[in-house]
Amino acid sequence: MNRSLIRLFALCCVGVLLTKDVLAADIKVGMSGPLTGPLSEMGLSMQTGINAYFSRLNKHGGIKGQQIELLAIDDFYEPDQAAANMRQLINEHAVVAVLGSVGTPTAVVTAPIAEQLQVALVGAFSGGDVLRPNPPSRYIINYRPGYKQEVEMLIDGVLNAGIRPEEIAFFTQQDSYGNAVYHAAAMALQARGFYQVDYLTHAYYSRNTLNVESAVATILKANIPPKVILMGGSYAPSAKFIKLLYEDRPELWFVNVSFVGSHVLEKSLDGINANVVVSQVVPEIDADLPLVREFRAALKEYDSDLQPNTISLEGYIVARILAEALLSMDGPINRETMIDSLHALVDLDIGLGSNINLAKDQQQGSHMLWLSKLENGAFHSFEWVNANFSQ
């Protein structure tokens, strides 16, 4: 009951803020994400990156004189609330697009709403297949590579570095996100000739909890002790899982997909020096790339107290892409012209080292992936050729 009352109060407060923002904005863009609760670092970082770009854009004249505003509503990383938020943003606040939503379980319900109500769902922070239908949807526009691409890179990397398939185990969130990671791994292993994936150790935990003790016990009791654990979890439970296993198995390698968020995971690990690898769909925040330098300057200008991270960088990128579509328009701005302009962004150079292509036959704008590894308490760029699985 107390939790329900807190949520209701939070939504009422957000509603008041949204009403105030709507009156001030010329162009309204929506976002539904976890702004409180165990995944709040993810949602708040995405919101920060988007707002950092919109703030800079507005100071330089906005979209041909019109100001652009992000209306963000808390969904607590719960699908039912995300669906309600999506309808509220579209029906009540008349947003031209929904940007930077966080998570696969929430995308399972928000993607069909975007298609039903014919509003662009742009740059979601998820690599789930639900956002990559075949044929591609006119209304679902991704920046990032999918989990299949990420996991294939990770599986190929550990196998090429000398790990046998039997030495891999899994730790996943018990929902559509975790399932997406696990199935992607099964496909990648089968492509390498290993068809007994069902016999590999698989540990689970429940979404929005830190209940990982049973998962730890599953790994410790494995018939074949794993050397690598492929992880499809969020940062807080993943950090607890790593800490607990590190006490007994310090030699284990913990290999994560990008949703875990390397910098929030780094904070949650409290300085332990486990072998932790994260695949990324954006470069490291200290990369010598024009877009990354622009992002760091914009974030400092927006709020000098904020520290940059890869999630806020991704938020900045998707905001920049959306704005490029808006700036390219000659006529009225509405939901249909928004989508047409996004799909017209072909061979777009925003300073990432490879161009973005959002043509309507594409499922994602970028195919770029990076790796980072925890070293001395911080994540740094990494290549599998430097892996040493004996340590």
mmCIF file of C-alpha atoms in Angstrom:
data_model
loop_
_atom_site.group_PDB
_atom_site.id
_atom_site.type_symbol
_atom_site.label_atom_id
_atom_site.label_comp_id
_atom_site.label_asym_id
_atom_site.label_seq_id
_atom_site.Cartn_x
_atom_site.Cartn_y
_atom_site.Cartn_z
ATOM 1 C CA MET A 1 0.000 0.000 0.000
ATOM 2 C CA ASN A 2 2.800 2.431 0.921
ATOM 3 C CA ARG A 3 4.594 1.739 -2.360
ATOM 4 C CA SER A 4 1.388 2.378 -4.315
ATOM 5 C CA LEU A 5 0.815 5.681 -2.518
ATOM 6 C CA ILE A 6 4.385 6.779 -3.222
ATOM 7 C CA ARG A 7 3.956 5.974 -6.924
ATOM 8 C CA LEU A 8 0.654 7.846 -7.073
ATOM 9 C CA PHE A 9 2.217 10.891 -5.407
ATOM 10 C CA ALA A 10 5.187 10.775 -7.785
ATOM 11 C CA LEU A 11 2.910 10.605 -10.823
ATOM 12 C CA CYS A 12 0.820 13.513 -9.550
ATOM 13 C CA CYS A 13 3.965 15.595 -9.100
ATOM 14 C CA VAL A 14 5.184 14.678 -12.577
ATOM 15 C CA GLY A 15 1.771 15.551 -13.983
ATOM 16 C CA VAL A 16 2.002 19.047 -12.500
ATOM 17 C CA LEU A 17 5.476 19.488 -13.948
ATOM 18 C CA LEU A 18 4.365 18.196 -17.338
ATOM 19 C CA THR A 19 1.475 20.639 -17.478
ATOM 20 C CA LYS A 20 3.829 23.515 -16.776
ATOM 21 C CA ASP A 21 6.332 22.270 -19.393
ATOM 22 C CA VAL A 22 3.701 21.716 -22.071
ATOM 23 C CA LEU A 23 2.621 25.350 -21.859
ATOM 24 C CA ALA A 24 6.218 26.485 -22.384
ATOM 25 C CA ALA A 25 7.219 24.148 -25.205
ATOM 26 C CA ASP A 26 6.821 24.659 -28.965
ATOM 27 C CA ILE A 27 7.890 21.089 -29.851
ATOM 28 C CA LYS A 28 7.172 18.353 -27.326
ATOM 29 C CA VAL A 29 9.014 15.031 -27.198
ATOM 30 C CA GLY A 30 8.092 12.319 -24.684
ATOM 31 C CA MET A 31 10.071 9.826 -22.638
ATOM 32 C CA SER A 32 8.980 7.002 -20.331
ATOM 33 C CA GLY A 33 11.708 5.533 -18.166
ATOM 34 C CA PRO A 34 12.761 4.543 -14.630
ATOM 35 C CA LEU A 35 13.363 7.860 -12.863
ATOM 36 C CA THR A 36 13.036 6.362 -9.377
ATOM 37 C CA GLY A 37 13.651 2.881 -8.001
ATOM 38 C CA PRO A 38 16.429 0.344 -8.610
ATOM 39 C CA LEU A 39 17.020 1.365 -12.251
ATOM 40 C CA SER A 40 16.773 5.110 -11.735
ATOM 41 C CA GLU A 41 20.405 5.691 -12.723
ATOM 42 C CA MET A 42 19.572 4.394 -16.203
ATOM 43 C CA GLY A 43 16.505 6.550 -16.762
ATOM 44 C CA LEU A 44 17.996 9.666 -15.210
ATOM 45 C CA SER A 45 21.174 9.324 -17.269
ATOM 46 C CA MET A 46 19.198 8.990 -20.514
ATOM 47 C CA GLN A 47 17.086 11.991 -19.516
ATOM 48 C CA THR A 48 20.228 13.987 -18.711
ATOM 49 C CA GLY A 49 21.865 13.265 -22.059
ATOM 50 C CA ILE A 50 18.730 14.231 -23.988
ATOM 51 C CA ASN A 51 18.233 17.409 -21.977
ATOM 52 C CA ALA A 52 21.895 18.396 -22.358
ATOM 53 C CA TYR A 53 21.498 18.395 -26.137
ATOM 54 C CA PHE A 54 18.072 20.059 -26.163
ATOM 55 C CA SER A 55 19.346 22.771 -23.801
ATOM 56 C CA ARG A 56 22.282 23.564 -26.067
ATOM 57 C CA LEU A 57 20.036 23.491 -29.134
ATOM 58 C CA ASN A 58 17.488 25.844 -27.558
ATOM 59 C CA LYS A 59 20.217 28.327 -26.593
ATOM 60 C CA HIS A 60 21.226 28.456 -30.253
ATOM 61 C CA GLY A 61 17.768 29.123 -31.640
ATOM 62 C CA GLY A 62 16.102 25.731 -31.206
ATOM 63 C CA ILE A 63 14.366 24.230 -34.230
ATOM 64 C CA LYS A 64 14.085 27.210 -36.590
ATOM 65 C CA GLY A 65 13.099 29.453 -33.716
ATOM 66 C CA GLN A 66 10.950 26.918 -31.873
ATOM 67 C CA GLN A 67 12.005 25.562 -28.489
ATOM 68 C CA ILE A 68 12.064 21.786 -27.957
ATOM 69 C CA GLU A 69 11.117 20.182 -24.644
ATOM 70 C CA LEU A 70 11.454 16.672 -23.203
ATOM 71 C CA LEU A 71 8.466 15.494 -21.144
ATOM 72 C CA ALA A 72 9.754 12.583 -19.039
ATOM 73 C CA ILE A 73 7.467 10.366 -16.928
ATOM 74 C CA ASP A 74 8.583 7.743 -14.415
ATOM 75 C CA ASP A 75 7.572 4.157 -15.268
ATOM 76 C CA PHE A 76 9.593 2.466 -12.486
ATOM 77 C CA TYR A 77 10.772 -0.079 -15.150
ATOM 78 C CA GLU A 78 7.307 -1.663 -14.963
ATOM 79 C CA PRO A 79 5.500 -2.526 -18.217
ATOM 80 C CA ASP A 80 1.983 -1.573 -17.041
ATOM 81 C CA GLN A 81 3.127 1.895 -16.020
ATOM 82 C CA ALA A 82 5.130 2.319 -19.243
ATOM 83 C CA ALA A 83 2.003 1.568 -21.294
ATOM 84 C CA ALA A 84 -0.008 4.138 -19.333
ATOM 85 C CA ASN A 85 2.769 6.714 -19.742
ATOM 86 C CA MET A 86 2.972 6.084 -23.478
ATOM 87 C CA ARG A 87 -0.741 6.735 -23.943
ATOM 88 C CA GLN A 88 -0.581 9.801 -21.710
ATOM 89 C CA LEU A 89 2.321 11.305 -23.653
ATOM 90 C CA ILE A 90 0.662 10.668 -27.022
ATOM 91 C CA ASN A 91 -2.998 11.372 -26.253
ATOM 92 C CA GLU A 92 -2.806 14.067 -23.576
ATOM 93 C CA HIS A 93 0.471 15.836 -24.306
ATOM 94 C CA ALA A 94 0.525 15.476 -28.101
ATOM 95 C CA VAL A 95 4.237 14.674 -28.355
ATOM 96 C CA VAL A 96 5.631 14.393 -31.883
ATOM 97 C CA ALA A 97 7.774 11.382 -30.886
ATOM 98 C CA VAL A 98 8.790 9.298 -27.871
ATOM 99 C CA LEU A 99 12.541 9.246 -27.309
ATOM 100 C CA GLY A 100 15.040 7.294 -25.228
ATOM 101 C CA SER A 101 12.717 4.838 -23.473
ATOM 102 C CA VAL A 102 14.569 2.391 -21.212
ATOM 103 C CA GLY A 103 14.272 -1.390 -21.232
ATOM 104 C CA THR A 104 13.016 -4.432 -23.111
ATOM 105 C CA PRO A 105 10.126 -5.437 -20.790
ATOM 106 C CA THR A 106 8.673 -1.955 -21.163
ATOM 107 C CA ALA A 107 9.299 -1.948 -24.936
ATOM 108 C CA VAL A 108 7.164 -5.091 -25.213
ATOM 109 C CA VAL A 109 4.140 -2.917 -24.392
ATOM 110 C CA THR A 110 5.211 0.498 -25.705
ATOM 111 C CA ALA A 111 6.254 -0.617 -29.202
ATOM 112 C CA PRO A 112 2.736 -1.883 -30.114
ATOM 113 C CA ILE A 113 1.244 1.364 -28.784
ATOM 114 C CA ALA A 114 3.608 3.399 -30.976
ATOM 115 C CA GLU A 115 2.489 1.391 -34.003
ATOM 116 C CA GLN A 116 -1.198 1.526 -33.072
ATOM 117 C CA LEU A 117 -1.198 5.295 -32.510
ATOM 118 C CA GLN A 118 1.310 5.920 -35.323
ATOM 119 C CA VAL A 119 3.924 7.810 -33.326
ATOM 120 C CA ALA A 120 7.675 7.310 -33.689
ATOM 121 C CA LEU A 121 9.389 5.415 -30.863
ATOM 122 C CA VAL A 122 12.966 6.612 -31.330
ATOM 123 C CA GLY A 123 16.297 5.557 -29.841
ATOM 124 C CA ALA A 124 15.049 3.204 -27.136
ATOM 125 C CA PHE A 125 17.708 2.028 -24.684
ATOM 126 C CA SER A 126 17.233 -1.659 -25.496
ATOM 127 C CA GLY A 127 18.582 -4.197 -27.958
ATOM 128 C CA GLY A 128 15.526 -6.447 -27.761
ATOM 129 C CA ASP A 129 14.019 -8.117 -30.814
ATOM 130 C CA VAL A 130 10.634 -6.528 -30.068
ATOM 131 C CA LEU A 131 12.163 -3.279 -31.358
ATOM 132 C CA ARG A 132 13.506 -5.002 -34.465
ATOM 133 C CA PRO A 133 10.517 -6.588 -36.238
ATOM 134 C CA ASN A 134 10.916 -8.158 -39.651
ATOM 135 C CA PRO A 135 10.044 -6.367 -41.879
ATOM 136 C CA PRO A 136 11.128 -3.168 -40.089
ATOM 137 C CA SER A 137 8.380 -1.011 -38.628
ATOM 138 C CA ARG A 138 7.831 2.530 -39.878
ATOM 139 C CA TYR A 139 7.270 3.655 -36.293
ATOM 140 C CA ILE A 140 10.179 1.984 -34.440
ATOM 141 C CA ILE A 141 13.455 3.743 -35.127
ATOM 142 C CA ASN A 142 16.565 2.438 -33.386
ATOM 143 C CA TYR A 143 19.965 4.025 -33.002
ATOM 144 C CA ARG A 144 21.745 1.135 -31.283
ATOM 145 C CA PRO A 145 22.670 -2.383 -32.437
ATOM 146 C CA GLY A 146 20.514 -5.224 -31.102
ATOM 147 C CA TYR A 147 21.444 -7.759 -28.450
ATOM 148 C CA LYS A 148 21.991 -10.407 -31.127
ATOM 149 C CA GLN A 149 24.845 -8.343 -32.548
ATOM 150 C CA GLU A 150 26.283 -7.554 -29.113
ATOM 151 C CA VAL A 151 26.102 -11.130 -27.839
ATOM 152 C CA GLU A 152 27.541 -12.578 -31.034
ATOM 153 C CA MET A 153 30.561 -10.290 -30.614
ATOM 154 C CA LEU A 154 30.956 -11.352 -26.969
ATOM 155 C CA ILE A 155 30.588 -15.094 -27.644
ATOM 156 C CA ASP A 156 32.978 -14.978 -30.596
ATOM 157 C CA GLY A 157 35.431 -13.016 -28.480
ATOM 158 C CA VAL A 158 35.587 -15.440 -25.556
ATOM 159 C CA LEU A 159 35.676 -18.522 -27.825
ATOM 160 C CA ASN A 160 38.446 -17.044 -29.972
ATOM 161 C CA ALA A 161 40.371 -16.233 -26.780
ATOM 162 C CA GLY A 162 40.401 -19.904 -25.773
ATOM 163 C CA ILE A 163 37.248 -20.511 -23.711
ATOM 164 C CA ARG A 164 35.337 -23.726 -24.509
ATOM 165 C CA PRO A 165 31.528 -23.463 -24.827
ATOM 166 C CA GLU A 166 31.140 -25.806 -21.806
ATOM 167 C CA GLU A 167 32.953 -23.188 -19.695
ATOM 168 C CA ILE A 168 30.263 -20.531 -20.266
ATOM 169 C CA ALA A 169 27.323 -19.973 -17.887
ATOM 170 C CA PHE A 170 24.487 -17.418 -17.894
ATOM 171 C CA PHE A 171 23.036 -14.925 -15.434
ATOM 172 C CA THR A 172 19.894 -13.207 -16.717
ATOM 173 C CA GLN A 173 16.900 -11.203 -15.612
ATOM 174 C CA GLN A 174 13.858 -13.488 -15.690
ATOM 175 C CA ASP A 175 11.823 -11.652 -18.323
ATOM 176 C CA SER A 176 11.913 -10.610 -21.980
ATOM 177 C CA TYR A 177 15.246 -8.795 -21.555
ATOM 178 C CA GLY A 178 17.030 -11.771 -20.044
ATOM 179 C CA ASN A 179 15.401 -14.105 -22.549
ATOM 180 C CA ALA A 180 16.616 -11.934 -25.435
ATOM 181 C CA VAL A 181 20.207 -12.140 -24.205
ATOM 182 C CA TYR A 182 20.045 -15.882 -23.575
ATOM 183 C CA HIS A 183 18.485 -16.694 -26.959
ATOM 184 C CA ALA A 184 21.044 -14.486 -28.702
ATOM 185 C CA ALA A 185 23.802 -16.472 -26.961
ATOM 186 C CA ALA A 186 22.219 -19.767 -27.984
ATOM 187 C CA MET A 187 22.161 -18.640 -31.620
ATOM 188 C CA ALA A 188 25.784 -17.452 -31.450
ATOM 189 C CA LEU A 189 26.976 -20.731 -29.915
ATOM 190 C CA GLN A 190 25.032 -22.796 -32.438
ATOM 191 C CA ALA A 191 26.615 -20.772 -35.232
ATOM 192 C CA ARG A 192 29.963 -21.922 -33.835
ATOM 193 C CA GLY A 193 28.856 -25.576 -33.870
ATOM 194 C CA PHE A 194 27.773 -25.981 -30.212
ATOM 195 C CA TYR A 195 24.200 -27.279 -29.920
ATOM 196 C CA GLN A 196 23.957 -28.267 -26.240
ATOM 197 C CA VAL A 197 23.191 -24.800 -24.900
ATOM 198 C CA ASP A 198 20.337 -26.126 -22.741
ATOM 199 C CA TYR A 199 22.877 -28.067 -20.682
ATOM 200 C CA LEU A 200 24.888 -24.974 -19.731
ATOM 201 C CA THR A 201 24.336 -23.507 -16.270
ATOM 202 C CA HIS A 202 21.726 -20.753 -16.274
ATOM 203 C CA ALA A 203 21.061 -18.595 -13.191
ATOM 204 C CA TYR A 204 18.154 -16.124 -12.898
ATOM 205 C CA TYR A 205 16.876 -13.251 -10.785
ATOM 206 C CA SER A 206 13.555 -11.359 -10.775
ATOM 207 C CA ARG A 207 13.234 -7.882 -12.339
ATOM 208 C CA ASN A 208 13.405 -4.895 -9.967
ATOM 209 C CA THR A 209 14.889 -6.994 -7.141
ATOM 210 C CA LEU A 210 18.323 -7.715 -5.693
ATOM 211 C CA ASN A 211 17.480 -11.349 -5.000
ATOM 212 C CA VAL A 212 20.558 -12.922 -6.558
ATOM 213 C CA GLU A 213 21.651 -15.307 -3.806
ATOM 214 C CA SER A 214 19.970 -18.290 -5.462
ATOM 215 C CA ALA A 215 21.679 -17.393 -8.748
ATOM 216 C CA VAL A 216 25.050 -17.316 -6.980
ATOM 217 C CA ALA A 217 24.396 -20.755 -5.507
ATOM 218 C CA THR A 218 23.460 -22.084 -8.958
ATOM 219 C CA ILE A 219 26.834 -20.997 -10.339
ATOM 220 C CA LEU A 220 28.798 -22.390 -7.382
ATOM 221 C CA LYS A 221 27.039 -25.779 -7.694
ATOM 222 C CA ALA A 222 27.568 -26.081 -11.472
ATOM 223 C CA ASN A 223 28.750 -29.537 -12.577
ATOM 224 C CA ILE A 224 31.350 -27.914 -14.820
ATOM 225 C CA PRO A 225 32.718 -24.797 -13.078
ATOM 226 C CA PRO A 226 32.345 -21.944 -15.568
ATOM 227 C CA LYS A 227 35.151 -19.598 -16.458
ATOM 228 C CA VAL A 228 32.922 -16.975 -18.109
ATOM 229 C CA ILE A 229 29.411 -15.830 -17.153
ATOM 230 C CA LEU A 230 27.436 -14.054 -19.859
ATOM 231 C CA MET A 231 25.164 -11.577 -18.105
ATOM 232 C CA GLY A 232 21.863 -10.014 -19.098
ATOM 233 C CA GLY A 233 21.000 -7.997 -16.009
ATOM 234 C CA SER A 234 20.637 -4.456 -14.722
ATOM 235 C CA TYR A 235 23.421 -2.758 -12.807
ATOM 236 C CA ALA A 236 22.404 -3.187 -9.144
ATOM 237 C CA PRO A 237 21.633 -6.940 -9.124
ATOM 238 C CA SER A 238 24.550 -7.569 -11.499
ATOM 239 C CA ALA A 239 26.916 -5.766 -9.132
ATOM 240 C CA LYS A 240 25.660 -7.759 -6.133
ATOM 241 C CA PHE A 241 25.984 -11.018 -8.092
ATOM 242 C CA ILE A 242 29.566 -10.163 -9.103
ATOM 243 C CA LYS A 243 30.552 -9.167 -5.558
ATOM 244 C CA LEU A 244 29.190 -12.355 -4.009
ATOM 245 C CA LEU A 245 30.826 -14.655 -6.564
ATOM 246 C CA TYR A 246 34.103 -12.745 -6.508
ATOM 247 C CA GLU A 247 34.569 -13.796 -2.870
ATOM 248 C CA ASP A 248 34.722 -17.494 -3.857
ATOM 249 C CA ARG A 249 35.705 -17.370 -7.539
ATOM 250 C CA PRO A 250 37.921 -14.301 -8.126
ATOM 251 C CA GLU A 251 39.170 -15.774 -11.416
ATOM 252 C CA LEU A 252 35.693 -15.681 -13.047
ATOM 253 C CA TRP A 253 35.024 -13.368 -15.971
ATOM 254 C CA PHE A 254 31.708 -11.489 -15.969
ATOM 255 C CA VAL A 255 30.738 -10.473 -19.516
ATOM 256 C CA ASN A 256 27.833 -8.035 -19.846
ATOM 257 C CA VAL A 257 25.716 -6.522 -22.599
ATOM 258 C CA SER A 258 25.423 -2.751 -22.792
ATOM 259 C CA PHE A 259 22.141 -2.406 -20.872
ATOM 260 C CA VAL A 260 24.030 -2.908 -17.603
ATOM 261 C CA GLY A 261 25.647 0.531 -18.069
ATOM 262 C CA SER A 262 29.399 0.376 -17.490
ATOM 263 C CA HIS A 263 29.696 3.534 -15.425
ATOM 264 C CA VAL A 264 26.750 2.875 -13.118
ATOM 265 C CA LEU A 265 27.993 -0.703 -12.728
ATOM 266 C CA GLU A 266 31.415 0.679 -11.881
ATOM 267 C CA LYS A 267 29.923 2.786 -9.076
ATOM 268 C CA SER A 268 27.892 -0.162 -7.764
ATOM 269 C CA LEU A 269 30.952 -2.438 -7.609
ATOM 270 C CA ASP A 270 32.598 -0.184 -5.019
ATOM 271 C CA GLY A 271 36.122 -0.648 -6.317
ATOM 272 C CA ILE A 272 36.387 -4.446 -6.421
ATOM 273 C CA ASN A 273 38.757 -5.526 -9.170
ATOM 274 C CA ALA A 274 36.879 -8.431 -10.746
ATOM 275 C CA ASN A 275 37.247 -9.369 -14.415
ATOM 276 C CA VAL A 276 34.228 -7.457 -15.765
ATOM 277 C CA VAL A 277 33.708 -6.765 -19.473
ATOM 278 C CA VAL A 278 30.887 -4.689 -20.987
ATOM 279 C CA SER A 279 29.945 -4.374 -24.644
ATOM 280 C CA GLN A 280 28.964 -0.837 -25.605
ATOM 281 C CA VAL A 281 26.989 0.800 -28.392
ATOM 282 C CA VAL A 282 28.720 4.127 -27.790
ATOM 283 C CA PRO A 283 32.437 4.873 -27.400
ATOM 284 C CA GLU A 284 34.100 5.526 -24.053
ATOM 285 C CA ILE A 285 33.452 9.006 -22.714
ATOM 286 C CA ASP A 286 37.120 9.920 -23.079
ATOM 287 C CA ALA A 287 37.261 8.890 -26.762
ATOM 288 C CA ASP A 288 38.890 11.387 -29.107
ATOM 289 C CA LEU A 289 35.840 11.784 -31.361
ATOM 290 C CA PRO A 290 34.076 15.035 -32.337
ATOM 291 C CA LEU A 291 30.700 13.896 -30.992
ATOM 292 C CA VAL A 292 32.146 12.814 -27.644
ATOM 293 C CA ARG A 293 33.986 16.128 -27.216
ATOM 294 C CA GLU A 294 30.760 17.973 -28.092
ATOM 295 C CA PHE A 295 28.810 15.892 -25.565
ATOM 296 C CA ARG A 296 31.230 16.564 -22.724
ATOM 297 C CA ALA A 297 31.133 20.312 -23.391
ATOM 298 C CA ALA A 298 27.330 20.335 -23.637
ATOM 299 C CA LEU A 299 26.919 18.357 -20.401
ATOM 300 C CA LYS A 300 29.246 20.720 -18.537
ATOM 301 C CA GLU A 301 27.297 23.676 -19.890
ATOM 302 C CA TYR A 302 23.990 22.062 -18.881
ATOM 303 C CA ASP A 303 25.097 21.154 -15.333
ATOM 304 C CA SER A 304 28.733 21.335 -14.302
ATOM 305 C CA ASP A 305 28.080 19.014 -11.336
ATOM 306 C CA LEU A 306 27.088 16.075 -13.544
ATOM 307 C CA GLN A 307 29.608 13.407 -14.492
ATOM 308 C CA PRO A 308 29.417 12.041 -18.057
ATOM 309 C CA ASN A 309 28.706 8.363 -18.615
ATOM 310 C CA THR A 310 27.954 6.100 -21.558
ATOM 311 C CA ILE A 311 24.196 6.154 -20.927
ATOM 312 C CA SER A 312 23.940 9.947 -20.935
ATOM 313 C CA LEU A 313 26.142 9.904 -24.052
ATOM 314 C CA GLU A 314 23.621 7.597 -25.732
ATOM 315 C CA GLY A 315 20.815 9.946 -24.679
ATOM 316 C CA TYR A 316 22.729 12.835 -26.220
ATOM 317 C CA ILE A 317 23.205 10.890 -29.463
ATOM 318 C CA VAL A 318 19.534 9.987 -29.895
ATOM 319 C CA ALA A 319 18.516 13.585 -29.122
ATOM 320 C CA ARG A 320 21.003 14.821 -31.699
ATOM 321 C CA ILE A 321 19.603 12.412 -34.311
ATOM 322 C CA LEU A 322 16.022 13.484 -33.617
ATOM 323 C CA ALA A 323 17.014 17.143 -33.898
ATOM 324 C CA GLU A 324 18.791 16.531 -37.202
ATOM 325 C CA ALA A 325 15.484 15.197 -38.575
ATOM 326 C CA LEU A 326 13.575 18.205 -37.248
ATOM 327 C CA LEU A 327 16.103 20.667 -38.650
ATOM 328 C CA SER A 328 15.857 19.067 -42.087
ATOM 329 C CA MET A 329 12.109 19.755 -42.384
ATOM 330 C CA ASP A 330 10.814 22.446 -44.717
ATOM 331 C CA GLY A 331 7.110 22.199 -43.901
ATOM 332 C CA PRO A 332 4.979 21.709 -40.782
ATOM 333 C CA ILE A 333 6.202 19.593 -37.890
ATOM 334 C CA ASN A 334 3.834 16.763 -37.013
ATOM 335 C CA ARG A 335 4.058 13.057 -36.249
ATOM 336 C CA GLU A 336 4.073 11.921 -39.862
ATOM 337 C CA THR A 337 6.604 14.497 -41.080
ATOM 338 C CA MET A 338 8.720 13.611 -38.030
ATOM 339 C CA ILE A 339 8.837 9.970 -39.142
ATOM 340 C CA ASP A 340 9.456 10.835 -42.800
ATOM 341 C CA SER A 341 12.355 13.103 -41.841
ATOM 342 C CA LEU A 342 13.904 10.457 -39.583
ATOM 343 C CA HIS A 343 13.812 7.866 -42.370
ATOM 344 C CA ALA A 344 15.406 10.394 -44.702
ATOM 345 C CA LEU A 345 18.537 10.488 -42.516
ATOM 346 C CA VAL A 346 20.855 8.391 -44.651
ATOM 347 C CA ASP A 347 24.647 8.551 -44.319
ATOM 348 C CA LEU A 348 24.362 11.064 -41.460
ATOM 349 C CA ASP A 349 27.724 12.080 -39.975
ATOM 350 C CA ILE A 350 27.414 13.261 -36.362
ATOM 351 C CA GLY A 351 31.067 12.699 -35.453
ATOM 352 C CA LEU A 352 31.053 9.087 -34.207
ATOM 353 C CA GLY A 353 33.516 7.741 -36.748
ATOM 354 C CA SER A 354 30.833 5.943 -38.744
ATOM 355 C CA ASN A 355 27.685 7.377 -40.299
ATOM 356 C CA ILE A 356 24.079 6.819 -39.195
ATOM 357 C CA ASN A 357 21.546 5.331 -41.612
ATOM 358 C CA LEU A 358 17.848 5.406 -40.661
ATOM 359 C CA ALA A 359 16.407 4.487 -44.064
ATOM 360 C CA LYS A 360 13.033 2.768 -43.641
ATOM 361 C CA ASP A 361 14.400 -0.651 -44.638
ATOM 362 C CA GLN A 362 16.936 -0.521 -41.780
ATOM 363 C CA GLN A 363 16.288 -1.854 -38.261
ATOM 364 C CA GLN A 364 18.912 0.373 -36.644
ATOM 365 C CA GLY A 365 21.004 3.392 -37.478
ATOM 366 C CA SER A 366 24.319 2.138 -36.116
ATOM 367 C CA HIS A 367 26.245 -1.139 -36.252
ATOM 368 C CA MET A 368 29.182 0.085 -34.190
ATOM 369 C CA LEU A 369 30.234 -1.753 -31.040
ATOM 370 C CA TRP A 370 32.972 -1.138 -28.497
ATOM 371 C CA LEU A 371 34.357 -3.140 -25.540
ATOM 372 C CA SER A 372 35.408 -1.937 -22.109
ATOM 373 C CA LYS A 373 36.933 -3.773 -19.144
ATOM 374 C CA LEU A 374 37.136 -2.901 -15.466
ATOM 375 C CA GLU A 375 40.737 -2.110 -14.533
ATOM 376 C CA ASN A 376 41.724 -0.637 -11.153
ATOM 377 C CA GLY A 377 38.162 0.374 -10.394
ATOM 378 C CA ALA A 378 37.328 2.038 -13.723
ATOM 379 C CA PHE A 379 36.288 0.894 -17.198
ATOM 380 C CA HIS A 380 38.705 1.323 -20.092
ATOM 381 C CA SER A 381 38.736 0.314 -23.746
ATOM 382 C CA PHE A 382 39.516 -3.375 -24.204
ATOM 383 C CA GLU A 383 40.261 -5.976 -26.898
ATOM 384 C CA TRP A 384 39.885 -9.747 -26.508
ATOM 385 C CA VAL A 385 43.486 -10.267 -27.584
ATOM 386 C CA ASN A 386 44.419 -8.896 -24.131
ATOM 387 C CA ALA A 387 42.254 -11.398 -22.209
ATOM 388 C CA ASN A 388 43.965 -13.726 -19.755
ATOM 389 C CA PHE A 389 41.465 -16.301 -18.469
ATOM 390 C CA SER A 390 43.970 -17.894 -16.105
ATOM 391 C CA GLN A 391 43.744 -14.921 -13.764
#
